Coordinates of C-alpha atoms in Angstrom, one line a residue:
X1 CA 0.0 0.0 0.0
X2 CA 0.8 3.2 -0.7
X3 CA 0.2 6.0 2.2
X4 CA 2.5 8.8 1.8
X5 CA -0.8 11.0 0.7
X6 CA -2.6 9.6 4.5
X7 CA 0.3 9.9 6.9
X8 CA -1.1 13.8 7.7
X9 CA -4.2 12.2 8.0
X10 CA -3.6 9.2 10.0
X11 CA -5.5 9.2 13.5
X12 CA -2.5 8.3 15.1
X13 CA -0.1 10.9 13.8
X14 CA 2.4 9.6 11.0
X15 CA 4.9 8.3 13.3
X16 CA 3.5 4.5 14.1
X17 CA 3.3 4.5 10.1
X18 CA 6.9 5.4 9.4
X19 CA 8.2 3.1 11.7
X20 CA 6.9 0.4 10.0
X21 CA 7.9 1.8 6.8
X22 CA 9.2 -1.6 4.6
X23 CA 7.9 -4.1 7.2
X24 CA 4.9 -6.3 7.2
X25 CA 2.5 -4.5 9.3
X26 CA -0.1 -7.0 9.6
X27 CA 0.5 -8.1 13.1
X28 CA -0.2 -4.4 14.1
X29 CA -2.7 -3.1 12.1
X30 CA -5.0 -6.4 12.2
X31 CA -6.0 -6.2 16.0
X32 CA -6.8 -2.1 15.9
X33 CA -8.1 -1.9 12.8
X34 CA -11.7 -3.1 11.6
X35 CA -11.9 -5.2 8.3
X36 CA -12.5 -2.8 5.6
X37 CA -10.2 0.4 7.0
X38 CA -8.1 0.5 4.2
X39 CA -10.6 0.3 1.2
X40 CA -12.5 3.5 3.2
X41 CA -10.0 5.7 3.6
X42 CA -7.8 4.7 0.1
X43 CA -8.0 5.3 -3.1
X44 CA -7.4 2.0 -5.4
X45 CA -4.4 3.8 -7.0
X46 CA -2.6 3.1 -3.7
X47 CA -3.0 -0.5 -3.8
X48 CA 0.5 -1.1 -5.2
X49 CA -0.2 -4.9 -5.9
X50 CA 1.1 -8.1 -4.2
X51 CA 4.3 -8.5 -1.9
X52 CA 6.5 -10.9 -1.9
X53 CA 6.7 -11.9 1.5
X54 CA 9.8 -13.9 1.2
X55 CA 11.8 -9.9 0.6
X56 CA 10.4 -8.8 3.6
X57 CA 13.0 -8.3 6.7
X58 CA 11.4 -10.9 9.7
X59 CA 11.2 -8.4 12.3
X60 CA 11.7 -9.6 15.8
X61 CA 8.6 -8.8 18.6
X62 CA 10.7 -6.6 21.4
X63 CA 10.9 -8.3 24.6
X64 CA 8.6 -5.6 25.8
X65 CA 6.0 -7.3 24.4
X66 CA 6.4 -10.7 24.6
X67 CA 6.4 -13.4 27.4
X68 CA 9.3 -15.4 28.0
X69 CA 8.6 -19.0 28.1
X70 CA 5.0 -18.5 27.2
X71 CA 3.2 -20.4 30.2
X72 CA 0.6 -22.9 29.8
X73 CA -2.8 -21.7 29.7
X74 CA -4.7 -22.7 33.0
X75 CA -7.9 -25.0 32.6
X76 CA -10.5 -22.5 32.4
X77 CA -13.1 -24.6 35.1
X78 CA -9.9 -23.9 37.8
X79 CA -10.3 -20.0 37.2
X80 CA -12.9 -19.2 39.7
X81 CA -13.3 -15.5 40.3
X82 CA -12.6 -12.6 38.2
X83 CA -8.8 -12.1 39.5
X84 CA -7.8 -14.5 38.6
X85 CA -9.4 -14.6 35.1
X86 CA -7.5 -11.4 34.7
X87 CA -4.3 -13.2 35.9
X88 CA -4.6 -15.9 33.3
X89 CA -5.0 -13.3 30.7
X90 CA -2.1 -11.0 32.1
X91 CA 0.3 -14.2 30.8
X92 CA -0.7 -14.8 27.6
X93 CA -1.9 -11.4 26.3
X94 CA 1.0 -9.0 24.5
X95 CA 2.2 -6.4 27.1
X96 CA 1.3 -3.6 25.3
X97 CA -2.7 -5.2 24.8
X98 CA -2.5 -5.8 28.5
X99 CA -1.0 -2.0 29.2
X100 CA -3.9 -0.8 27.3
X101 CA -6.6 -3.0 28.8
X102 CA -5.1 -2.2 32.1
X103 CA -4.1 1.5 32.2
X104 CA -6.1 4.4 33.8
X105 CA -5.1 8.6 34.1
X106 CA -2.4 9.9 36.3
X107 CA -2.1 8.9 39.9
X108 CA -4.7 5.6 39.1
X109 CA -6.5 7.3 42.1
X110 CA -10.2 7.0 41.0
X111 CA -9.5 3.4 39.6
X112 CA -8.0 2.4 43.1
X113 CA -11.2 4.1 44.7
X114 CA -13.4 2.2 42.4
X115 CA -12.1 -1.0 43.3
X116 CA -12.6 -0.4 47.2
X117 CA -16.0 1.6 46.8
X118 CA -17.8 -1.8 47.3
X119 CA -16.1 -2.6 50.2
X120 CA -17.0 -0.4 52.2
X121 CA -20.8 -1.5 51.5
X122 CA -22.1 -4.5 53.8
X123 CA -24.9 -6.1 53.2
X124 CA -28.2 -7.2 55.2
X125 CA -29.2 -10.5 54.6
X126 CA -33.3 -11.5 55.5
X127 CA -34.0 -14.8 56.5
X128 CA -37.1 -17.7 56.6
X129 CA -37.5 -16.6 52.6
X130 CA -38.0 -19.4 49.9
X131 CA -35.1 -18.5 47.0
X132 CA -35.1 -22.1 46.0
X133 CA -35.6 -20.2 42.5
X134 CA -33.9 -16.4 41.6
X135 CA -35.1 -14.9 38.9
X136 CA -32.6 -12.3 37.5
X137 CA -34.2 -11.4 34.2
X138 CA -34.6 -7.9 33.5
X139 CA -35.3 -5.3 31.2
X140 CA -32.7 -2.5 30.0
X141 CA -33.9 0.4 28.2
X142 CA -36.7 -1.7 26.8
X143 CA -35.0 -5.1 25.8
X144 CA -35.7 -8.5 27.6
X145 CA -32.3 -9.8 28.9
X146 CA -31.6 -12.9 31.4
X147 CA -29.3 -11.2 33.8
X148 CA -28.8 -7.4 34.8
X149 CA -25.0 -7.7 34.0
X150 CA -24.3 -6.4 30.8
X151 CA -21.1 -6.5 28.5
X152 CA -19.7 -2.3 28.4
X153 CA -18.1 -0.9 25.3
X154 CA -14.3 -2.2 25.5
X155 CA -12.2 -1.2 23.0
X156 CA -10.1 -3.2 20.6
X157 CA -10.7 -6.6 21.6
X158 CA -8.9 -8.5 18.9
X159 CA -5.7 -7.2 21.3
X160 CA -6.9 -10.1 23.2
X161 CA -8.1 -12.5 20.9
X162 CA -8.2 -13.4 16.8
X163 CA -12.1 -13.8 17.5
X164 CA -12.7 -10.1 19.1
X165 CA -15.8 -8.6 19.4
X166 CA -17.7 -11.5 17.4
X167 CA -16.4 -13.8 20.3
X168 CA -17.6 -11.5 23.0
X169 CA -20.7 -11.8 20.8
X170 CA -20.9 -15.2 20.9
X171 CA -20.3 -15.6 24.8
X172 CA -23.4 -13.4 25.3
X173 CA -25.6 -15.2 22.9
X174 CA -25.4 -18.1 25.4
X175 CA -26.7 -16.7 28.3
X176 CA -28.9 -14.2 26.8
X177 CA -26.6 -11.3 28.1
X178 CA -26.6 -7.7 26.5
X179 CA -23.9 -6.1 24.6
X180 CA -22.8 -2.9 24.0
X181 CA -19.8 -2.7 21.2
X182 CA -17.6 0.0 21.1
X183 CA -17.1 2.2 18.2
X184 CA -13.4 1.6 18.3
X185 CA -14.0 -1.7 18.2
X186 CA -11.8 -4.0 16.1
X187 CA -14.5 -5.5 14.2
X188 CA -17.6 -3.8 12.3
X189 CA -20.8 -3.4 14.2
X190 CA -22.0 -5.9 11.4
X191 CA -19.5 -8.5 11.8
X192 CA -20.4 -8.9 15.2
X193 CA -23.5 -9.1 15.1
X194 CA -23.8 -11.2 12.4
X195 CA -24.3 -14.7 13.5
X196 CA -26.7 -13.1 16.8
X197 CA -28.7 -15.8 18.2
X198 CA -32.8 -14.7 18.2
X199 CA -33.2 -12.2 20.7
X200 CA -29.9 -11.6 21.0
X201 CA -30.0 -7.5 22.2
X202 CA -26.7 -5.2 21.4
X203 CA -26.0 -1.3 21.9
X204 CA -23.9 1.0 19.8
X205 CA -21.6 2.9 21.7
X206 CA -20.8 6.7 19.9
X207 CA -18.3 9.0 19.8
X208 CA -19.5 12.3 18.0
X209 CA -16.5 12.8 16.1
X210 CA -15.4 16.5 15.0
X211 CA -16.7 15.7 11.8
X212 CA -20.0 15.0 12.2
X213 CA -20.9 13.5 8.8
X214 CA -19.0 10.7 9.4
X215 CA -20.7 10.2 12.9
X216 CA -24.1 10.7 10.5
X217 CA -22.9 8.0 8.2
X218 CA -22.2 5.8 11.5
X219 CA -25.4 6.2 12.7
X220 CA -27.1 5.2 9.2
X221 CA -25.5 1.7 9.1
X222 CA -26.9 2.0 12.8
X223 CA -29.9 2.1 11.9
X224 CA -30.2 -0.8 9.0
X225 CA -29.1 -3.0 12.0
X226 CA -32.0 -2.0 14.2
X227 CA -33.3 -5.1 14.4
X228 CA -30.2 -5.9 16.8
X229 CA -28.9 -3.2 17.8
X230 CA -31.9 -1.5 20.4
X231 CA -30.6 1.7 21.5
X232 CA -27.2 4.5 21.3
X233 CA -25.1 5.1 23.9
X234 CA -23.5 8.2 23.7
X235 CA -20.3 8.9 25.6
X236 CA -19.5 12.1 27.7
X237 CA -16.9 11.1 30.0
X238 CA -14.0 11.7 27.4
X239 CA -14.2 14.6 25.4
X240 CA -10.4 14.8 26.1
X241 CA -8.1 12.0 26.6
X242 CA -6.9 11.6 29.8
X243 CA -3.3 10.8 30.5
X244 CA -2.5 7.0 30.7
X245 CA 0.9 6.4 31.1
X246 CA 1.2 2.5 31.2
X247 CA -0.6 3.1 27.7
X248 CA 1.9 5.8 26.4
X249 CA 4.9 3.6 27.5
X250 CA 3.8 1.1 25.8
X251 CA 3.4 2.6 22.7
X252 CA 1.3 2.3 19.2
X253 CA -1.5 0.6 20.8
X254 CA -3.3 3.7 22.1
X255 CA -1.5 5.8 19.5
X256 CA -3.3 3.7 16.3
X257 CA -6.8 3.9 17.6
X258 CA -9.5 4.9 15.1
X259 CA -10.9 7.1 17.2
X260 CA -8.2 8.3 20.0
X261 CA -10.7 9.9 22.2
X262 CA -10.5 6.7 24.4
X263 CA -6.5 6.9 24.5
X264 CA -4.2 9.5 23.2
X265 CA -5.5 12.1 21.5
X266 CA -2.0 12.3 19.2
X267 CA 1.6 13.0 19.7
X268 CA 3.3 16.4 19.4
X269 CA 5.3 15.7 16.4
X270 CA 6.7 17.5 13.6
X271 CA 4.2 15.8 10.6
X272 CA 2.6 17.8 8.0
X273 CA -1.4 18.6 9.0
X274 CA 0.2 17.7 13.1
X275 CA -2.0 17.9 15.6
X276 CA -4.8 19.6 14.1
X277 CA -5.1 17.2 11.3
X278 CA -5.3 14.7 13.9
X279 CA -7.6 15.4 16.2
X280 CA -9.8 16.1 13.5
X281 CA -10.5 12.4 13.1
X282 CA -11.0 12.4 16.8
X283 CA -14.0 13.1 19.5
X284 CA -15.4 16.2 19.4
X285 CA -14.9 18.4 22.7
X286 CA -18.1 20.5 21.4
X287 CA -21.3 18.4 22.8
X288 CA -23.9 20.4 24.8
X289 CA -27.3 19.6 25.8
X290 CA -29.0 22.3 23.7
X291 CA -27.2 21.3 20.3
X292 CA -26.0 17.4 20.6
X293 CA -29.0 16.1 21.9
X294 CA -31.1 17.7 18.9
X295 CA -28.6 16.6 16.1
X296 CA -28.7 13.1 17.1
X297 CA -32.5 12.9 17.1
X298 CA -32.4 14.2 13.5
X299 CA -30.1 11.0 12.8
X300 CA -31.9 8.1 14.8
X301 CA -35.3 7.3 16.0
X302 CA -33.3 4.7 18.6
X303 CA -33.8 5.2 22.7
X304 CA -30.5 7.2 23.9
X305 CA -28.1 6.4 26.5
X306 CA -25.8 8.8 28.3
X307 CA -22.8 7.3 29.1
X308 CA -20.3 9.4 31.3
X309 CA -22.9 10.8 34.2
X310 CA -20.4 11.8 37.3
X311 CA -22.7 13.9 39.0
X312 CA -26.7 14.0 40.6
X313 CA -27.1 17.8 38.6
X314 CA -26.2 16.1 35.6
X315 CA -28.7 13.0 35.6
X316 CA -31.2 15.2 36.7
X317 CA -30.7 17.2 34.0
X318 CA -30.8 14.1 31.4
X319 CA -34.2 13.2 32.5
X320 CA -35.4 16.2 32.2
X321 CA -34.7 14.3 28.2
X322 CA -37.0 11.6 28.9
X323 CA -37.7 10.1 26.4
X324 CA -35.1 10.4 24.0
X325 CA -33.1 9.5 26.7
X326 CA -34.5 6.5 28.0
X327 CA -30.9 5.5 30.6
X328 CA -28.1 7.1 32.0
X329 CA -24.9 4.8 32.7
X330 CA -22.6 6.2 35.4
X331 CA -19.0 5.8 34.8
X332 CA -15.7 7.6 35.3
X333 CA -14.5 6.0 32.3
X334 CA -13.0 3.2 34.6
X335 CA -10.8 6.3 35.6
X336 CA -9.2 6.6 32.6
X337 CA -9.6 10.1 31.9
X338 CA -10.2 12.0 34.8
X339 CA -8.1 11.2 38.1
X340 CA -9.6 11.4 40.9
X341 CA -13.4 11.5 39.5
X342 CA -16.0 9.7 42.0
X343 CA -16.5 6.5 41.5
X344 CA -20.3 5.5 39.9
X345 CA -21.7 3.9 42.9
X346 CA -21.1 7.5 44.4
X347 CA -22.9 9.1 42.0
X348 CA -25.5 6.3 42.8
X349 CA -25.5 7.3 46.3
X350 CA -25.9 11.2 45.3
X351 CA -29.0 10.9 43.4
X352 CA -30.4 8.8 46.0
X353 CA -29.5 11.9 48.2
X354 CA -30.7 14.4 46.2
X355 CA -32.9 13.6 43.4
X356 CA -34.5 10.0 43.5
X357 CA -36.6 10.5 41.7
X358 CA -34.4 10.1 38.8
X359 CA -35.1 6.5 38.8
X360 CA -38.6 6.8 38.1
X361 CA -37.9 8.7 34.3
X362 CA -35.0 6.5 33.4
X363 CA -32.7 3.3 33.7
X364 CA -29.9 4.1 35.8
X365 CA -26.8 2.1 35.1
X366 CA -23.3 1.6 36.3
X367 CA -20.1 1.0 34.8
X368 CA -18.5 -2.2 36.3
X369 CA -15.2 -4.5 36.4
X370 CA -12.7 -3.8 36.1
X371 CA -11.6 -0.7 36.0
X372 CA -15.4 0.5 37.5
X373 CA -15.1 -1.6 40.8
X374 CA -17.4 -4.7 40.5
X375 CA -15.0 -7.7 41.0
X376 CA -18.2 -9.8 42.2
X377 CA -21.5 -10.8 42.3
X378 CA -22.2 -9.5 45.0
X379 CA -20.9 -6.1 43.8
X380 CA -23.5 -6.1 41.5
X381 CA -26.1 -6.8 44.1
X382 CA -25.0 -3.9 46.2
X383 CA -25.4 -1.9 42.8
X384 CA -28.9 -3.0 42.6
X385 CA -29.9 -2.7 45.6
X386 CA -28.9 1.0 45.2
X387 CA -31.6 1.4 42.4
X388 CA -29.1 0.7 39.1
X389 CA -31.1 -1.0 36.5
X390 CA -27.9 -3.1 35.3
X391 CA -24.2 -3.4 35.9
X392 CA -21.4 -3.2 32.9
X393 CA -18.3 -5.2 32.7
X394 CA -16.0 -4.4 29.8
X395 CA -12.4 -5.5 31.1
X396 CA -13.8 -8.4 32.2
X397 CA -15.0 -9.5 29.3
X398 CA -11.7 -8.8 28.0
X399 CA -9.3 -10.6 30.2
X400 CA -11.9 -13.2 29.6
X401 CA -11.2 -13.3 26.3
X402 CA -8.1 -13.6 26.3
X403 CA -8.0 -16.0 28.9
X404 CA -9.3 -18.3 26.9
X405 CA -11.4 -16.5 23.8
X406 CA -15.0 -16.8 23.8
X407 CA -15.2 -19.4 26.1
X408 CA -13.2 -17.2 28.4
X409 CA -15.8 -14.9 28.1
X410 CA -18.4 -17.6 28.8
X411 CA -16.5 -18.3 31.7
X412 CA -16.7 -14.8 32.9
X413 CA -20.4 -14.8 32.4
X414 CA -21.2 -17.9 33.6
X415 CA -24.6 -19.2 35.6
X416 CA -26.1 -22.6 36.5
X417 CA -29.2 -21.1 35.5
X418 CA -28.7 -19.0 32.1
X419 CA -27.6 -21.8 29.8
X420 CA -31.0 -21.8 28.5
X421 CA -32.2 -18.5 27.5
X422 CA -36.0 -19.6 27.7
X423 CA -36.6 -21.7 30.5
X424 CA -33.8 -21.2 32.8
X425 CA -36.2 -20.7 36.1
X426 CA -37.1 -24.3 35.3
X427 CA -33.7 -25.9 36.2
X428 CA -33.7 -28.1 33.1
X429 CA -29.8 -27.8 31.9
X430 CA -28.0 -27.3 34.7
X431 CA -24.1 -27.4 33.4
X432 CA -21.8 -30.2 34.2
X433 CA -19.9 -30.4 37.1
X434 CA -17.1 -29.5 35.1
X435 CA -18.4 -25.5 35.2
X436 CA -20.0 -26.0 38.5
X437 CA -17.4 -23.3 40.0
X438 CA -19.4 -20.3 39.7
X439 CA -18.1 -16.7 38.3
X440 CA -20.3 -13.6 37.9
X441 CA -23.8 -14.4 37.2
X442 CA -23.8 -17.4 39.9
X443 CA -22.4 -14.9 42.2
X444 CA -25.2 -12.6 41.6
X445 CA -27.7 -15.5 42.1
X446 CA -25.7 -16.7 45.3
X447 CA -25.7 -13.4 47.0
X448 CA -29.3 -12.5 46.2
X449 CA -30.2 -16.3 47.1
X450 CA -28.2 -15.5 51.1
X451 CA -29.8 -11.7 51.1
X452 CA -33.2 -13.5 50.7
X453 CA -34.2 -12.0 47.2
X454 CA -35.8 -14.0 44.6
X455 CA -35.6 -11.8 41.8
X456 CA -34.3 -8.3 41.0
X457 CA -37.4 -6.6 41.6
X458 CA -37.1 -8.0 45.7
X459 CA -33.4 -5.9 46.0
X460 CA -33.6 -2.5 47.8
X461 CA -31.9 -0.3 49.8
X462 CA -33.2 -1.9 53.4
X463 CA -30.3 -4.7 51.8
X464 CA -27.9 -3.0 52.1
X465 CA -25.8 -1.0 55.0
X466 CA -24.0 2.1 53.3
X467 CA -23.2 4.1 56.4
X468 CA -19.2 4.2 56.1
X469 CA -19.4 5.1 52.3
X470 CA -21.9 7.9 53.6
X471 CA -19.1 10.5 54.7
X472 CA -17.5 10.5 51.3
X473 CA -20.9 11.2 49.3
X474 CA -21.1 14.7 47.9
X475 CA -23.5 17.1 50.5
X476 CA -23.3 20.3 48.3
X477 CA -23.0 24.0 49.3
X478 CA -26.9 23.3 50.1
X479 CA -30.5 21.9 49.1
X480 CA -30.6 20.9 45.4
X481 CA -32.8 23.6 43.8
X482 CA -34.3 21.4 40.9
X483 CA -35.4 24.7 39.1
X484 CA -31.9 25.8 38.4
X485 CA -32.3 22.8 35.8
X486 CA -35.8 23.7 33.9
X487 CA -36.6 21.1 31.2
X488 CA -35.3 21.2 27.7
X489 CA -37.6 22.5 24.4
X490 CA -39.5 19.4 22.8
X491 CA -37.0 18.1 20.4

């Protein structure tokens, strides 16, 4: 290929292009680039015909990004939490996959404080109440699922595994479980949902880039794969990168994305078009409620989520959208772009404190593992019992896949009572003995089975004790004045 005319124009910046310049690029372009990249952004003339693969120099992986003495891959039925799903997949994944799955902004303060958030909640368990069966299906933002644990959009998961996205896919499919795919995913939105088992439910994540027709032109393939894909999820939590320096160190990954919003924005380097050329194929910075809002409702007809709430003002404020906006998930973007940002069950706790009635207008999410805190079941229960509608896991699902590829992810998602996506409550196909170690969904059902629910409906705040977390909620300069915030004009 010929790209001397696109290296002002590459996302990246020029520089991860010339320093493959003469080198077969395959091994990385393939895992950050969707099938069909090259064709869309180059003419034919720069299709300089076949190479000869036998002239190429073999060029030799650093040890940066390698393993030595590649260990052998654990059974997956002996992996039986999330730790150490993510330790499995620490070994085999390349470093610089595992720095970008891994990495979060500055100090890692608000990824540390997600991690212990749950901690500090205890729970209160009833007793004398028949859970012989627990009923965890659920509906988010209007779709049937089986379980209120969701997969979040994770980026680039072909770093993990040859099957990517599609795999992730496929793990869902088996336990009715939603996805939401990422636009910088490494596969198109229509190869993963391709081979979708019936009722299989997806969301599109979007980035509104700075050029907004190609964000348009997004949203139209969107919509031709509305019979799949049930609602938008528009992100808010980035409109900068934040600074990730296990990602920068590691180089190319974060610098190669499609869209760099979720990593490095570009590198200050002396390339014709620089910076300004490339952060025009980024995120825009520009969204408000007044104009963004509007636009997208001129583009799609599908239910809105707002990805990125960090604050109660804010999700009352998106309500107040109802119902365009039909959910709100709150995230800190696993911390990855702002240090030191509350962690979601905070922001749980703060419209509880100040506007609950929030929940009555829309489905409140929460982003999850890993980055988001939920390392178990349990977790998720607290989460619930909170008033989220449905917990995201989006490392997770990653370490899980490349712990051991879509049945890593299966792993990751697994339940007793899922395997069949019809008639699970009746107990019919149990799985072997062999998975009988439970992960997240047969934690969820175990806790809720000990607190004395017997479905999600039966969780509530009198489950749960949140006093110590209490003193680190947000209490305001005073009363929240709910007129500051009048609603929006009828889009």
């Amino acid at each position: 290929m010929k790209v001397t005319s696109f290296l002002p124009h590459h996302p990246g910046g020029s520089q991860v292009i010339l320093q493959l310049g003469g080198q077969d690029a395959t091994e990385e372009y393939d895992p950050v680039h969707p099938p069909g990249t090259l064709e869309e952004h180059l003419p034919p003339q720069a299709r300089l015909g076949k190479v000869d693969s036998g002239s190429l120099e073999v060029s030799r992986a650093s040890s940066a990004d390698t393993h030595d003495g590649q260990p052998e891959r654990p059974a997956l039925e002996s992996l039986l939490n999330l730790q150490e799903i993510e330790e499995a997949a620490t070994q085999t994944i390349s470093h610089k996959a595992w720095a970008y799955y891994y990495s979060a902004a500055d100090d890692l303060v608000s990824k540390q404080l997600n991690n212990q958030a749950y901690r500090s909640i205890l729970m209160r368990p009833r007793v004398f109440v028949d859970c012989e069966k627990c009923d965890t299906r659920t509906q988010i933002v209007g779709q049937q699922v089986n379980s209120p644990i969701y997969v979040s959009p994770a980026a680039l998961a072909r770093l993990a595994h040859p099957s990517g996205e599609a795999g992730i896919a496929s793990a869902c499919g088996t336990y009715g479980t939603l996805q939401v795919i990422s636009q910088n995913a490494s596969l198109t939105p229509e190869q993963i949902v391709q081979d979708a088992k019936p009722g299989q439910v997806f969301g599109w994540q979007l980035y509104v880039q700075i050029d907004t027709k190609k964000s348009e032109a997004m949203l139209t393939r969107i919509n031709r794969l509305s019979d799949k894909i049930g609602f938008i999820v528009l992100t808010l939590d980035a409109p900068v990168p934040g600074k990730r320096e296990h990602d920068e160190k590691a180089k190319t990954v974060g610098a190669s994305l499609p869209v760099p919003s979720a990593t490095k924005a570009g590198k200050s380097e002396s390339t014709p078009g620089g910076i300004g050329a490339q952060l025009f194929f980024g995120t825009s910075a520009k969204l408000t409620w007044e104009k963004t809002l509007p636009w997208l409702a001129k583009h799609t007809s599908l239910p809105i989520v707002l990805k990125g709430i960090q604050t109660h003002e804010d999700a009352y404020i998106a309500s107040n959208y109802a119902p365009q906006v039909r959910g709100i998930i709150l995230s800190n973007h696993g911390g990855r772009a702002l240090d030191t940002a509350p962690p979601a069950v905070h922001t749980l706790l703060e419209i509880r404190r100040f506007c609950p009635e929030v929940f009555n207008k829309l489905d409140v999410m929460v982003d999850g593992t890993a980055n988001g805190g939920i390392q178990r079941g349990s977790d998720v229960v607290k989460a619930l019992c909170l008033g989220a509608k449905a917990v995201g896991i989006g490392r997770a699902a990653l370490y899980g896949l490349g712990a051991g590829g879509p049945d890593g992810v299966r792993r990751v998602l697994q339940s007793k009572w899922l395997r069949n996506p019809i008639n699970f409550l009746l107990n019919e196909e149990r799985v072997t003995s062999a998975n009988a170690a439970a992960v997240l969904n047969d934690e969820l059902q175990t806790a809720m089975r000990l607190l004395g629910a017997r479905n999600v409906n039966d969780l509530g705040p009198q489950h749960v004790n949140t006093r110590v977390i209490e003193n680190y909620i947000y209490n305001g300069p005073g009363a929240f004045n709910a007129t500051a915030y009048p609603p929006p004009p009828k889009l």
